[in-house]
Amino acid sequence: MGFLTEDYLLESDAAETLYASIESLPIVDPHTHADLPEIVDDDGWDDIWEVEGATDHYVWSMMRKRGVPERKITGDADNREKWTALAEVFPELAGNPTYEWIHLDLKRRFGIEQPISAETADEIWEETKAQLDDRSMRPQALLSEMDVEVLCTTDDPTDDLEYHETAAESVDVDVRPTWRIDRALHPGRDSWLQFVADLEGATGVDTSSLSGFLDALERTHDRFAEHGCRASDLSLAELVTRPVGRRRASDVYRRALDGRNLSEREVRDFQAFLVEEVGRLNAETDWVTQFHIGAVRDYRDELYETVGSDVGGDVSAQSIDLAENLEYFLNEFDGEMEIVLYTVDPTHYPTLTTISRAFPNVSLGPAWWFNDSPYGMAEQLEHMGTVDLLANHAGMVSDSRKLMSYGSRFEMFRRSLANALGGMVERGQLPMAHAEDLAEHLAYDRPKSLYGFE
C-alpha cells in the first residue's frame, strides 16, 4: 500500500466498496471553531503556514515536542521561518493524525504529492503560495469544492451574530451559530466577571442579580434561535449535575459578584443550577445539548503564562464519576431533547456508551481531540457498535480551526468508518446492503437529522 493512495486506511475489498459509496456525500459539520469573518470576507491566505499552522494548537504541540523554539511556533519569526521549522521536523510527526491531515490537505487541495521534509519545504512553500493567489483557493470556493453543506460555528452568547447575518446572504453554505456558554460557568473568575458585564452590554438587561443574569442569557438564547442555532455547547473538566435551588444559586451569584472567595461546593452548585437552566431553554426550543467532558485546560503553567490559553497545554482527566455526575440531568430531561456526550478520555467510553444505551435521546459524539485519529475512531466505533448501536452514533464533526482541513478530517472519518463496517462484512457479521445503508446514515443522514438540519 502506497502513502495516501486510494486504499488509504481501507483494509478489505468491502471497505473500499463502502468508502466509494460515501466519499462524495456532502459534509454536515455540527461543531467547528470556524473563523466566520475569514469565510465572509473571503480574502484568502498568503502562505501555507497561515493555512496550516497559524491557528492550529495540534501543530504547535507537535513542534514543541520535537524541540522547535517557541519563536518559530507562536513567536515573532516570519511565516516562512515557521513553515521551514515545521517541515524540518515533519517526518518525525509520523503516526500522529496531524501528519496525515496536512499531507491530505496538500494532496487533495493543492495536488502536491511529495512528503513534507526539510528537502521539500521550499518547493512546497513556493507552489502553495502561487496557488493561493487563485480565486479557487479562497475560503468560500474551498467550502464549495469540499461540498460543505452545513457548518456550525462556536459562539459566545454575547456575540452580536453580525457575521452570521452576512453569511446568510453571501455564503453558499448553511452557516449556523452554536450557543457556547463556557464563560458563564466559572463564578468568581475574572473571565466570569467580564462575561457578566459583557452580557449586560449585549442585552441591555441589568445583571446585578441572578434573575437579571438568567433573563439576559435567555434573551441571547432567543437571538441565537432566530439565527438558526440548533445546539448549545459547554466544556468542563468535570460536569456535575444535581438539584440546586434558586435561592442557593442566587446567594452564590451575589457572593461571586462581590468578589468573595467561593468554595468548590459553591462553584459546583452554581454550575449545576445553570446547566439545568440551559437544559430547560434547550428543551423549549428543541436544541441539541452538547457536553464536552474531561478536558483540563491550561495544565502546563509555563506555557499558559508565556503564551496564553488554548495553545496546546491542555490534558485529559480520567478520575471522573460520569454515571453519578450525569444522572440527575439525564433523568430530568429524559426524552425532552437530544443530548450528545463527548469525552476526551477514551477510558470513559464504557460508561458513556452504556449511558447512551439506557437513554434513547442520548448519543455518543465522535472521537474527540486526542482520539480524533484512525486508531481512536476505530476503537470508539468498535466499542459503541457492540455495546450501544452504531446507528445512534452522532456522526462526525471537524472540531477544526482550519477551514482547509474540513475535507481531510471528514475523509479520515469516512475511511475509518468504511474500514470498520467493511471488517464486519468480511467477518460475516452483516450483509453488504446493510453496511452500505449504515455507512451513508452515519456519514450524512444521522447528523443532519439529529441536529434538525432538514
Tab-separated table of C-alpha atoms in Angstrom:
chain	number	residue	atom	x	y	z
A	1	MET	CA	0.000	0.000	0.000
A	2	GLY	CA	1.400	3.389	-1.015
A	3	PHE	CA	1.255	6.612	1.005
A	4	LEU	CA	-2.261	8.136	0.964
A	5	THR	CA	-3.261	6.114	-2.088
A	6	GLU	CA	-6.871	5.259	-2.920
A	7	ASP	CA	-6.848	2.357	-0.448
A	8	TYR	CA	-5.574	4.521	2.433
A	9	LEU	CA	-6.997	3.063	5.708
A	10	LEU	CA	-9.086	0.546	3.731
A	11	GLU	CA	-8.053	-2.997	4.574
A	12	SER	CA	-10.542	-5.045	2.562
A	13	ASP	CA	-12.467	-5.070	-0.685
A	14	ALA	CA	-15.663	-4.476	1.288
A	15	ALA	CA	-14.131	-1.374	2.920
A	16	GLU	CA	-13.169	0.009	-0.497
A	17	THR	CA	-16.687	-0.540	-1.800
A	18	LEU	CA	-18.234	1.109	1.227
A	19	TYR	CA	-15.942	4.117	1.065
A	20	ALA	CA	-16.714	4.592	-2.616
A	21	SER	CA	-20.400	4.827	-1.653
A	22	ILE	CA	-19.894	7.662	0.868
A	23	GLU	CA	-16.768	9.578	-0.127
A	24	SER	CA	-18.671	12.130	-2.221
A	25	LEU	CA	-21.516	12.800	0.201
A	26	PRO	CA	-21.858	16.435	1.310
A	27	ILE	CA	-20.257	17.433	4.605
A	28	VAL	CA	-22.554	18.251	7.512
A	29	ASP	CA	-20.354	19.670	10.296
A	30	PRO	CA	-22.249	20.363	13.559
A	31	HIS	CA	-19.191	21.508	15.555
A	32	THR	CA	-16.347	23.670	14.281
A	33	HIS	CA	-14.229	26.531	15.530
A	34	ALA	CA	-14.504	28.208	12.138
A	35	ASP	CA	-13.325	31.787	11.742
A	36	LEU	CA	-16.535	33.156	10.230
A	37	PRO	CA	-15.089	36.591	9.370
A	38	GLU	CA	-12.408	34.744	7.386
A	39	ILE	CA	-15.155	32.972	5.425
A	40	VAL	CA	-17.375	36.001	4.916
A	41	ASP	CA	-14.563	38.386	3.955
A	42	ASP	CA	-13.216	35.696	1.599
A	43	ASP	CA	-9.776	37.285	1.288
A	44	GLY	CA	-7.875	34.007	1.386
A	45	TRP	CA	-4.385	33.343	2.707
A	46	ASP	CA	-0.880	34.447	1.786
A	47	ASP	CA	1.100	31.287	2.509
A	48	ILE	CA	0.983	27.682	3.652
A	49	TRP	CA	1.876	28.447	7.291
A	50	GLU	CA	-1.126	30.774	7.501
A	51	VAL	CA	-3.245	27.927	6.115
A	52	GLU	CA	-1.868	25.036	8.162
A	53	GLY	CA	-0.049	26.310	11.239
A	54	ALA	CA	-1.050	29.793	12.311
A	55	THR	CA	-4.137	28.755	14.308
A	56	ASP	CA	-3.566	25.052	14.985
A	57	HIS	CA	-2.528	24.067	18.507
A	58	TYR	CA	-2.227	20.455	17.334
A	59	VAL	CA	0.649	21.586	15.104
A	60	TRP	CA	2.143	23.738	17.846
A	61	SER	CA	2.185	20.857	20.338
A	62	MET	CA	3.964	18.552	17.911
A	63	MET	CA	6.565	21.183	17.044
A	64	ARG	CA	7.340	21.755	20.728
A	65	LYS	CA	7.745	18.031	21.268
A	66	ARG	CA	10.412	17.953	18.562
A	67	GLY	CA	12.335	20.838	20.091
A	68	VAL	CA	11.283	23.739	17.862
A	69	PRO	CA	11.709	27.027	19.788
A	70	GLU	CA	8.519	28.939	20.597
A	71	ARG	CA	9.717	31.858	18.487
A	72	LYS	CA	9.180	29.666	15.411
A	73	ILE	CA	5.783	28.430	16.589
A	74	THR	CA	3.761	31.298	18.091
A	75	GLY	CA	6.535	33.893	18.333
A	76	ASP	CA	7.876	36.662	16.119
A	77	ALA	CA	9.573	34.569	13.440
A	78	ASP	CA	8.150	35.211	9.988
A	79	ASN	CA	5.806	32.683	8.427
A	80	ARG	CA	8.425	31.207	6.122
A	81	GLU	CA	10.719	30.504	9.071
A	82	LYS	CA	7.846	28.832	10.882
A	83	TRP	CA	6.931	26.691	7.874
A	84	THR	CA	10.551	25.669	7.405
A	85	ALA	CA	10.829	24.725	11.078
A	86	LEU	CA	7.665	22.621	10.778
A	87	ALA	CA	8.868	20.953	7.570
A	88	GLU	CA	12.222	20.066	9.134
A	89	VAL	CA	10.573	18.046	11.897
A	90	PHE	CA	7.562	16.862	9.916
A	91	PRO	CA	8.878	13.345	9.173
A	92	GLU	CA	9.132	12.891	12.945
A	93	LEU	CA	5.382	13.549	13.322
A	94	ALA	CA	4.571	10.248	11.591
A	95	GLY	CA	1.882	8.282	13.417
A	96	ASN	CA	0.103	11.379	14.675
A	97	PRO	CA	-3.048	12.315	12.721
A	98	THR	CA	-1.651	15.814	12.167
A	99	TYR	CA	0.895	14.219	9.837
A	100	GLU	CA	-1.869	12.687	7.745
A	101	TRP	CA	-4.254	15.667	7.812
A	102	ILE	CA	-1.704	18.115	6.455
A	103	HIS	CA	-0.472	15.696	3.810
A	104	LEU	CA	-4.105	15.084	2.818
A	105	ASP	CA	-4.644	18.852	2.583
A	106	LEU	CA	-1.661	19.202	0.277
A	107	LYS	CA	-2.739	16.274	-1.901
A	108	ARG	CA	-6.482	16.963	-2.090
A	109	ARG	CA	-6.473	20.769	-2.222
A	110	PHE	CA	-3.107	21.607	-3.863
A	111	GLY	CA	-2.338	18.435	-5.814
A	112	ILE	CA	1.030	18.113	-4.080
A	113	GLU	CA	2.165	14.513	-3.700
A	114	GLN	CA	5.628	14.702	-2.134
A	115	PRO	CA	6.014	14.244	1.627
A	116	ILE	CA	6.871	17.294	3.716
A	117	SER	CA	10.507	17.483	4.815
A	118	ALA	CA	13.447	19.856	5.016
A	119	GLU	CA	14.254	18.953	1.413
A	120	THR	CA	10.768	19.774	0.077
A	121	ALA	CA	9.971	22.755	2.320
A	122	ASP	CA	10.953	25.475	-0.179
A	123	GLU	CA	9.274	23.815	-3.152
A	124	ILE	CA	6.016	23.320	-1.243
A	125	TRP	CA	6.159	26.897	0.053
A	126	GLU	CA	6.522	28.332	-3.451
A	127	GLU	CA	3.966	26.042	-5.092
A	128	THR	CA	1.277	26.619	-2.459
A	129	LYS	CA	1.941	30.368	-2.410
A	130	ALA	CA	1.383	30.534	-6.161
A	131	GLN	CA	-1.834	28.531	-5.924
A	132	LEU	CA	-3.173	30.586	-3.026
A	133	ASP	CA	-3.287	33.612	-5.336
A	134	ASP	CA	-6.022	31.924	-7.357
A	135	ARG	CA	-9.662	32.674	-6.504
A	136	SER	CA	-10.350	28.930	-6.391
A	137	MET	CA	-8.330	28.830	-3.161
A	138	ARG	CA	-10.444	31.435	-1.352
A	139	PRO	CA	-12.455	30.183	1.668
A	140	GLN	CA	-15.878	30.177	0.020
A	141	ALA	CA	-14.621	28.427	-3.110
A	142	LEU	CA	-12.921	25.778	-0.988
A	143	LEU	CA	-16.077	25.170	1.041
A	144	SER	CA	-17.920	24.633	-2.227
A	145	GLU	CA	-15.181	22.360	-3.591
A	146	MET	CA	-15.259	20.271	-0.401
A	147	ASP	CA	-19.080	20.204	-0.664
A	148	VAL	CA	-19.678	21.567	2.824
A	149	GLU	CA	-23.452	21.744	3.164
A	150	VAL	CA	-23.835	22.756	6.823
A	151	LEU	CA	-21.256	24.396	9.067
A	152	CYS	CA	-21.855	25.298	12.713
A	153	THR	CA	-19.600	27.849	14.357
A	154	THR	CA	-18.865	28.104	18.088
A	155	ASP	CA	-20.046	31.401	19.552
A	156	ASP	CA	-20.177	33.217	22.866
A	157	PRO	CA	-23.725	34.188	23.943
A	158	THR	CA	-22.693	37.858	23.802
A	159	ASP	CA	-21.779	37.649	20.097
A	160	ASP	CA	-23.900	40.015	18.012
A	161	LEU	CA	-24.043	37.424	15.178
A	162	GLU	CA	-23.478	40.156	12.616
A	163	TYR	CA	-21.292	37.891	10.509
A	164	HIS	CA	-23.939	35.177	10.587
A	165	GLU	CA	-26.420	37.642	9.131
A	166	THR	CA	-23.957	38.500	6.383
A	167	ALA	CA	-23.164	34.831	5.769
A	168	ALA	CA	-26.851	34.038	5.315
A	169	GLU	CA	-26.886	36.463	2.375
A	170	SER	CA	-23.453	35.961	0.840
A	171	VAL	CA	-22.161	32.447	1.603
A	172	ASP	CA	-23.472	29.410	-0.251
A	173	VAL	CA	-23.279	27.225	2.868
A	174	ASP	CA	-25.815	26.784	5.652
A	175	VAL	CA	-23.845	28.519	8.439
A	176	ARG	CA	-25.361	28.339	11.908
A	177	PRO	CA	-24.197	29.598	15.304
A	178	THR	CA	-23.785	27.419	18.395
A	179	TRP	CA	-24.526	28.835	21.851
A	180	ARG	CA	-21.313	28.112	23.821
A	181	ILE	CA	-21.685	29.145	27.461
A	182	ASP	CA	-18.312	28.237	28.952
A	183	ARG	CA	-17.603	31.770	30.256
A	184	ALA	CA	-20.842	31.679	32.267
A	185	LEU	CA	-19.813	28.603	34.233
A	186	HIS	CA	-16.922	29.831	36.381
A	187	PRO	CA	-18.286	32.235	39.019
A	188	GLY	CA	-15.680	34.400	40.698
A	189	ARG	CA	-13.074	34.258	37.948
A	190	ASP	CA	-12.057	37.466	36.206
A	191	SER	CA	-13.324	35.991	32.931
A	192	TRP	CA	-16.700	35.329	34.550
A	193	LEU	CA	-16.989	38.881	35.856
A	194	GLN	CA	-16.148	40.137	32.390
A	195	PHE	CA	-18.798	37.835	30.935
A	196	VAL	CA	-21.433	39.218	33.304
A	197	ALA	CA	-20.532	42.749	32.194
A	198	ASP	CA	-20.461	41.750	28.520
A	199	LEU	CA	-23.833	40.042	28.864
A	200	GLU	CA	-25.379	43.204	30.288
A	201	GLY	CA	-23.843	45.257	27.498
A	202	ALA	CA	-25.074	42.862	24.803
A	203	THR	CA	-28.659	42.648	26.060
A	204	GLY	CA	-29.270	45.869	27.988
A	205	VAL	CA	-30.502	43.793	30.949
A	206	ASP	CA	-29.263	44.588	34.459
A	207	THR	CA	-27.170	41.574	35.516
A	208	SER	CA	-26.586	42.643	39.128
A	209	SER	CA	-28.912	39.850	40.288
A	210	LEU	CA	-29.303	36.217	39.315
A	211	SER	CA	-32.750	36.942	37.901
A	212	GLY	CA	-31.345	39.585	35.590
A	213	PHE	CA	-28.450	37.320	34.604
A	214	LEU	CA	-30.827	34.485	33.665
A	215	ASP	CA	-33.129	36.843	31.787
A	216	ALA	CA	-30.183	38.189	29.807
A	217	LEU	CA	-28.981	34.666	28.997
A	218	GLU	CA	-32.442	33.705	27.789
A	219	ARG	CA	-32.512	36.734	25.506
A	220	THR	CA	-29.256	35.634	23.881
A	221	HIS	CA	-30.688	32.123	23.546
A	222	ASP	CA	-33.693	33.600	21.739
A	223	ARG	CA	-31.435	35.662	19.466
A	224	PHE	CA	-29.381	32.608	18.541
A	225	ALA	CA	-32.587	30.678	17.803
A	226	GLU	CA	-33.670	33.443	15.437
A	227	HIS	CA	-30.372	32.961	13.574
A	228	GLY	CA	-30.915	29.232	13.060
A	229	CYS	CA	-28.984	27.883	16.035
A	230	ARG	CA	-29.706	24.210	16.664
A	231	ALA	CA	-27.434	23.423	19.618
A	232	SER	CA	-25.808	24.649	22.794
A	233	ASP	CA	-22.392	23.541	23.925
A	234	LEU	CA	-20.279	23.619	27.058
A	235	SER	CA	-16.957	22.165	28.097
A	236	LEU	CA	-15.998	21.286	31.670
A	237	ALA	CA	-13.302	19.039	33.065
A	238	GLU	CA	-15.949	17.537	35.354
A	239	LEU	CA	-19.611	18.192	34.693
A	240	VAL	CA	-21.622	17.730	37.902
A	241	THR	CA	-25.419	17.823	37.781
A	242	ARG	CA	-27.699	17.800	40.823
A	243	PRO	CA	-30.783	19.680	42.059
A	244	VAL	CA	-29.850	23.164	43.287
A	245	GLY	CA	-32.447	25.672	44.427
A	246	ARG	CA	-32.718	29.180	43.040
A	247	ARG	CA	-32.076	30.735	46.449
A	248	ARG	CA	-28.781	28.851	46.782
A	249	ALA	CA	-27.730	29.831	43.244
A	250	SER	CA	-28.674	33.455	43.892
A	251	ASP	CA	-26.548	33.538	47.039
A	252	VAL	CA	-23.516	32.144	45.194
A	253	TYR	CA	-24.064	34.604	42.347
A	254	ARG	CA	-24.169	37.553	44.741
A	255	ARG	CA	-21.022	36.404	46.548
A	256	ALA	CA	-19.216	35.973	43.227
A	257	LEU	CA	-20.155	39.483	42.103
A	258	ASP	CA	-18.935	40.843	45.447
A	259	GLY	CA	-15.536	39.267	44.867
A	260	ARG	CA	-15.823	36.731	47.687
A	261	ASN	CA	-13.779	33.543	47.607
A	262	LEU	CA	-16.046	30.666	46.626
A	263	SER	CA	-15.695	27.102	47.820
A	264	GLU	CA	-15.584	24.252	45.341
A	265	ARG	CA	-19.065	23.240	46.510
A	266	GLU	CA	-20.416	26.720	45.774
A	267	VAL	CA	-18.907	26.729	42.290
A	268	ARG	CA	-20.266	23.258	41.544
A	269	ASP	CA	-23.715	24.194	42.850
A	270	PHE	CA	-23.822	27.248	40.601
A	271	GLN	CA	-22.707	25.200	37.616
A	272	ALA	CA	-25.308	22.518	38.301
A	273	PHE	CA	-28.045	25.133	38.603
A	274	LEU	CA	-27.018	26.862	35.394
A	275	VAL	CA	-26.680	23.624	33.413
A	276	GLU	CA	-30.239	22.725	34.382
A	277	GLU	CA	-31.398	26.169	33.233
A	278	VAL	CA	-29.643	25.561	29.916
A	279	GLY	CA	-31.441	22.240	29.643
A	280	ARG	CA	-34.762	23.935	30.213
A	281	LEU	CA	-34.113	26.512	27.495
A	282	ASN	CA	-32.921	23.867	25.058
A	283	ALA	CA	-35.907	21.621	25.714
A	284	GLU	CA	-38.250	24.524	24.940
A	285	THR	CA	-36.551	25.215	21.591
A	286	ASP	CA	-35.732	21.583	20.713
A	287	TRP	CA	-31.999	22.274	20.577
A	288	VAL	CA	-29.348	19.604	20.912
A	289	THR	CA	-27.430	19.839	24.203
A	290	GLN	CA	-23.738	19.083	23.736
A	291	PHE	CA	-21.423	18.315	26.669
A	292	HIS	CA	-17.657	18.172	26.141
A	293	ILE	CA	-16.288	16.456	29.237
A	294	GLY	CA	-12.842	15.797	30.643
A	295	ALA	CA	-10.529	18.472	29.197
A	296	VAL	CA	-8.297	20.113	31.806
A	297	ARG	CA	-7.406	23.467	30.319
A	298	ASP	CA	-4.020	25.182	30.537
A	299	TYR	CA	-2.419	22.356	32.519
A	300	ARG	CA	1.132	23.394	31.701
A	301	ASP	CA	1.717	26.555	33.752
A	302	GLU	CA	4.814	27.844	31.975
A	303	LEU	CA	3.137	27.641	28.581
A	304	TYR	CA	-0.003	29.384	29.829
A	305	GLU	CA	1.988	32.156	31.499
A	306	THR	CA	4.208	32.855	28.496
A	307	VAL	CA	1.935	32.124	25.512
A	308	GLY	CA	-1.636	32.052	26.827
A	309	SER	CA	-4.721	29.868	26.699
A	310	ASP	CA	-5.742	27.338	24.027
A	311	VAL	CA	-2.187	26.931	22.736
A	312	GLY	CA	-1.614	23.208	23.294
A	313	GLY	CA	-1.159	22.911	27.042
A	314	ASP	CA	-4.364	21.008	27.792
A	315	VAL	CA	-4.669	17.411	29.038
A	316	SER	CA	-7.415	14.881	29.726
A	317	ALA	CA	-8.858	13.946	33.124
A	318	GLN	CA	-9.678	10.332	33.894
A	319	SER	CA	-10.911	10.236	37.501
A	320	ILE	CA	-14.469	11.454	36.906
A	321	ASP	CA	-17.600	9.705	38.127
A	322	LEU	CA	-19.615	10.136	34.961
A	323	ALA	CA	-22.533	7.936	35.971
A	324	GLU	CA	-23.165	9.817	39.219
A	325	ASN	CA	-22.434	13.256	37.788
A	326	LEU	CA	-24.761	12.993	34.788
A	327	GLU	CA	-27.595	11.029	36.406
A	328	TYR	CA	-29.700	13.971	37.573
A	329	PHE	CA	-29.615	15.923	34.304
A	330	LEU	CA	-30.233	12.916	32.076
A	331	ASN	CA	-33.236	11.812	34.103
A	332	GLU	CA	-34.581	15.352	34.391
A	333	PHE	CA	-34.562	15.696	30.592
A	334	ASP	CA	-35.238	12.088	29.641
A	335	GLY	CA	-36.888	12.223	26.214
A	336	GLU	CA	-37.096	16.024	26.289
A	337	MET	CA	-34.294	16.835	23.825
A	338	GLU	CA	-31.303	15.283	22.100
A	339	ILE	CA	-28.105	15.150	24.175
A	340	VAL	CA	-24.646	14.477	22.715
A	341	LEU	CA	-21.783	13.460	25.011
A	342	TYR	CA	-18.126	13.910	24.074
A	343	THR	CA	-15.198	12.742	26.174
A	344	VAL	CA	-11.524	13.469	25.702
A	345	ASP	CA	-10.505	10.318	27.633
A	346	PRO	CA	-11.196	7.007	25.830
A	347	THR	CA	-11.406	5.136	29.145
A	348	HIS	CA	-14.741	6.920	29.590
A	349	TYR	CA	-16.299	5.167	26.584
A	350	PRO	CA	-17.608	2.150	28.519
A	351	THR	CA	-19.588	4.355	30.912
A	352	LEU	CA	-20.823	6.842	28.332
A	353	THR	CA	-21.771	4.096	25.880
A	354	THR	CA	-23.906	2.308	28.467
A	355	ILE	CA	-25.498	5.658	29.391
A	356	SER	CA	-26.277	6.216	25.720
A	357	ARG	CA	-27.738	2.723	25.550
A	358	ALA	CA	-30.023	3.453	28.513
A	359	PHE	CA	-31.389	6.777	27.182
A	360	PRO	CA	-32.785	6.893	23.621
A	361	ASN	CA	-32.268	10.671	23.496
A	362	VAL	CA	-28.547	10.438	24.393
A	363	SER	CA	-25.893	9.920	21.717
A	364	LEU	CA	-22.150	9.468	21.858
A	365	GLY	CA	-20.301	12.151	19.935
A	366	PRO	CA	-17.357	11.318	17.669
A	367	ALA	CA	-13.890	10.506	18.961
A	368	TRP	CA	-12.737	13.892	20.196
A	369	TRP	CA	-9.428	15.763	20.294
A	370	PHE	CA	-6.653	13.330	21.314
A	371	ASN	CA	-8.802	10.472	19.966
A	372	ASP	CA	-9.502	12.066	16.571
A	373	SER	CA	-7.338	9.613	14.647
A	374	PRO	CA	-7.805	6.361	12.706
A	375	TYR	CA	-6.848	4.427	15.832
A	376	GLY	CA	-9.153	6.441	18.114
A	377	MET	CA	-12.072	6.310	15.699
A	378	ALA	CA	-11.753	2.565	15.166
A	379	GLU	CA	-11.594	1.944	18.911
A	380	GLN	CA	-14.683	4.039	19.569
A	381	LEU	CA	-16.745	2.674	16.685
A	382	GLU	CA	-15.947	-0.923	17.607
A	383	HIS	CA	-16.829	-0.425	21.275
A	384	MET	CA	-20.006	1.537	20.617
A	385	GLY	CA	-21.169	-0.870	17.943
A	386	THR	CA	-21.028	-3.809	20.340
A	387	VAL	CA	-22.484	-2.090	23.437
A	388	ASP	CA	-24.897	0.505	22.052
A	389	LEU	CA	-25.911	0.937	18.402
A	390	LEU	CA	-23.717	2.348	15.681
A	391	ALA	CA	-26.861	3.755	14.099
A	392	ASN	CA	-27.177	6.088	17.086
A	393	HIS	CA	-23.637	7.458	16.870
A	394	ALA	CA	-23.799	11.233	16.403
A	395	GLY	CA	-21.621	11.218	13.285
A	396	MET	CA	-18.501	13.237	12.537
A	397	VAL	CA	-17.569	16.818	13.421
A	398	SER	CA	-14.355	18.533	12.328
A	399	ASP	CA	-13.816	20.464	15.613
A	400	SER	CA	-11.354	22.408	13.474
A	401	ARG	CA	-9.993	25.933	13.463
A	402	LYS	CA	-8.612	25.388	9.948
A	403	LEU	CA	-11.004	25.588	7.033
A	404	MET	CA	-8.568	23.715	4.789
A	405	SER	CA	-8.762	20.608	6.981
A	406	TYR	CA	-12.540	20.085	6.983
A	407	GLY	CA	-12.308	17.788	3.978
A	408	SER	CA	-9.307	15.889	5.336
A	409	ARG	CA	-10.870	15.261	8.722
A	410	PHE	CA	-14.111	14.024	7.231
A	411	GLU	CA	-12.205	11.849	4.775
A	412	MET	CA	-10.291	10.236	7.634
A	413	PHE	CA	-13.553	9.539	9.480
A	414	ARG	CA	-15.336	8.161	6.436
A	415	ARG	CA	-12.426	5.899	5.584
A	416	SER	CA	-12.241	4.689	9.198
A	417	LEU	CA	-15.996	4.098	9.219
A	418	ALA	CA	-15.868	2.214	5.921
A	419	ASN	CA	-12.994	0.095	7.203
A	420	ALA	CA	-14.824	-0.753	10.434
A	421	LEU	CA	-18.007	-1.733	8.611
A	422	GLY	CA	-16.035	-3.491	5.884
A	423	GLY	CA	-14.347	-5.636	8.513
A	424	MET	CA	-17.773	-6.648	9.811
A	425	VAL	CA	-18.830	-7.600	6.296
A	426	GLU	CA	-15.657	-9.621	5.745
A	427	ARG	CA	-16.198	-11.441	9.034
A	428	GLY	CA	-19.768	-12.278	8.091
A	429	GLN	CA	-21.328	-10.068	10.760
A	430	LEU	CA	-23.666	-8.196	8.388
A	431	PRO	CA	-24.557	-8.163	4.702
A	432	MET	CA	-23.103	-5.541	2.393
A	433	ALA	CA	-26.516	-3.944	1.758
A	434	HIS	CA	-26.983	-3.173	5.459
A	435	ALA	CA	-23.376	-1.960	5.738
A	436	GLU	CA	-23.955	0.461	2.848
A	437	ASP	CA	-27.100	1.824	4.494
A	438	LEU	CA	-25.306	2.254	7.816
A	439	ALA	CA	-22.293	3.942	6.200
A	440	GLU	CA	-24.470	6.534	4.454
A	441	HIS	CA	-26.538	7.014	7.602
A	442	LEU	CA	-23.522	7.852	9.781
A	443	ALA	CA	-21.633	9.806	7.138
A	444	TYR	CA	-24.524	12.129	6.285
A	445	ASP	CA	-28.106	11.355	7.289
A	446	ARG	CA	-27.620	10.914	11.039
A	447	PRO	CA	-26.042	14.293	11.915
A	448	LYS	CA	-28.436	16.095	9.576
A	449	SER	CA	-31.427	14.524	11.281
A	450	LEU	CA	-30.052	14.653	14.842
A	451	TYR	CA	-29.398	18.398	14.713
A	452	GLY	CA	-32.508	19.229	12.750
A	453	PHE	CA	-30.818	20.494	9.583
A	454	GLU	CA	-33.526	19.029	7.378
